[in-house]
Amino acid sequence: SKPNRKIDFGNRGKTLEDELNETNEFYLSRNLAVIHKKPVPIQVVKVDYPSRSSAVIREAYYRTASTTDYNGVWMGRYIDFEAKETKNKTSFPLQNIHSHQMEHMENIVANQGIAFLLVRFSTLNRYFLLPYQVLKSCWEDMNKGARKSISLNIFEDKGFELIPKAFPRIDYLEALEKMVHQIQS
Amino acid sequence: SKPNRKIDFGNRGKTLEDELNETNEFYLSRNLAVIHKKPVPIQVVKVDYPSRSSAVIREAYYRTASTTDYNGVWMGRYIDFEAKETKNKTSFPLQNIHSHQMEHMENIVANQGIAFLLVRFSTLNRYFLLPYQVLKSCWEDMNKGARKSISLNIFEDKGFELIPKAFPRIDYLEALEKMVHQIQS
Ligand SMILES: [Mg+2]
Ligand SMILES: [Mg+2]
């Protein structure tokens, strides 16, 4: 069930990426974790050199990311996650996740890293961490013909909710700690 | 001292990046580690959309990387390194490393991650892992007016040499294991 909130810290039009940047900068400044968003991979085709010291890329293309959005270190542990937002109110569409991202997270978990999905239900102003293991079972069900989305109920039952606060608004390490504790026990 | 080699596996004109890609693909296929090179960060200024489904970047600029080249997971541990090659035969020039990369590695180590430099002395066909802690002390000495390079002696004494082999040519996990064992003991 939805937890009580004394104050409702709305996202005020910020993207999830903006919110996570703010959080990650806070973690970095306090030595709580070092997590960065990976640059978008771009295939460069043509470069001009108008002067000796500068290069201008004149033709390039976005490539599909073969991994996830964010990775880094928390207490020596390797952390890896994909962050997604949806306007849906009752479920998260699995088409938002690519099969190569699933493969990447599978590899991470096989090497004892921590992989998860961080989802913002923007309309509801609710945030969840979903362990890769849960995502995987929904994904496999979908491939067997089941629903193509993860219902909010599953996030509530098997995910770890993150309650927005004043600053940093999206403080995901607390939920992460609970998640890791449960996976390890 | 330089170890004996029965067979000399030359790098045959491959860049260090090519060699590391081959190694990392091997590690991935065997579930030994998941290490990727980060995409080069590019600032996109102008994008054309010649059709609904395609985007062509028409103006963009290379940005200076604020972190290191490679990161990933090995046995649950967070791994982070910068890879550099030099044609010098007696030392590695410290100007190859930027201060923001030093800061990044400092943050990694402060969060119990494993940070190091992987150097190829191309002319010598020798490879070393140098723990961040050793790099840091050379860097600090430089800032106090000492030499602006790390001598080969320091790599031999305080680094971990990696002996090229048939396949993958650059198998750095063995040297990494020795390094981690020494740092922890
Ligand atoms: Mg994303
Ligand atoms: Mg490099």
PDB file of N, CA, C and O and ligand atoms in Angstrom, chain B residues 16 37 69-70 82-85 101, ligand 2:
ATOM      1  N   LEU B  16      46.332  -1.002 -27.918  1.00  0.00           N
ATOM      2  CA  LEU B  16      46.011  -1.541 -26.593  1.00  0.00           C
ATOM      3  C   LEU B  16      44.502  -1.701 -26.458  1.00  0.00           C
ATOM      4  O   LEU B  16      44.014  -2.675 -25.875  1.00  0.00           O
ATOM      5  N   LYS B  37      34.556  -0.843 -22.095  1.00  0.00           N
ATOM      6  CA  LYS B  37      35.094   0.490 -22.300  1.00  0.00           C
ATOM      7  C   LYS B  37      33.922   1.454 -22.335  1.00  0.00           C
ATOM      8  O   LYS B  37      32.907   1.184 -22.979  1.00  0.00           O
ATOM      9  N   ASP B  69      38.763   4.926 -18.541  1.00  0.00           N
ATOM     10  CA  ASP B  69      38.363   4.219 -19.752  1.00  0.00           C
ATOM     11  C   ASP B  69      37.433   3.035 -19.510  1.00  0.00           C
ATOM     12  O   ASP B  69      36.516   2.789 -20.276  1.00  0.00           O
ATOM     13  N   TYR B  70      37.770   2.247 -18.495  1.00  0.00           N
ATOM     14  CA  TYR B  70      37.131   0.944 -18.332  1.00  0.00           C
ATOM     15  C   TYR B  70      36.563   0.803 -16.924  1.00  0.00           C
ATOM     16  O   TYR B  70      37.200   1.225 -15.953  1.00  0.00           O
ATOM     17  N   GLU B  82      42.294   2.959 -16.017  1.00  0.00           N
ATOM     18  CA  GLU B  82      42.678   3.753 -17.172  1.00  0.00           C
ATOM     19  C   GLU B  82      43.781   2.976 -17.890  1.00  0.00           C
ATOM     20  O   GLU B  82      44.705   2.488 -17.246  1.00  0.00           O
ATOM     21  N   ALA B  83      43.654   2.834 -19.212  1.00  0.00           N
ATOM     22  CA  ALA B  83      44.648   2.105 -19.995  1.00  0.00           C
ATOM     23  C   ALA B  83      45.419   3.086 -20.868  1.00  0.00           C
ATOM     24  O   ALA B  83      44.822   3.937 -21.521  1.00  0.00           O
ATOM     25  N   LYS B  84      46.736   2.968 -20.852  1.00  0.00           N
ATOM     26  CA  LYS B  84      47.585   3.895 -21.609  1.00  0.00           C
ATOM     27  C   LYS B  84      48.748   3.134 -22.227  1.00  0.00           C
ATOM     28  O   LYS B  84      49.263   2.199 -21.615  1.00  0.00           O
ATOM     29  N   GLU B  85      49.144   3.569 -23.410  1.00  0.00           N
ATOM     30  CA  GLU B  85      50.367   3.004 -23.968  1.00  0.00           C
ATOM     31  C   GLU B  85      51.394   4.114 -24.158  1.00  0.00           C
ATOM     32  O   GLU B  85      51.048   5.269 -24.361  1.00  0.00           O
ATOM     33  N   GLN B 101      40.826  12.563 -13.703  1.00  0.00           N
ATOM     34  CA  GLN B 101      40.893  11.097 -13.643  1.00  0.00           C
ATOM     35  C   GLN B 101      41.486  10.638 -12.312  1.00  0.00           C
ATOM     36  O   GLN B 101      41.063   9.626 -11.748  1.00  0.00           O
TER      37      GLN B 101
HETATM   38 MG    MG C   2      43.114   5.323 -22.288  1.00  0.00          MG
END
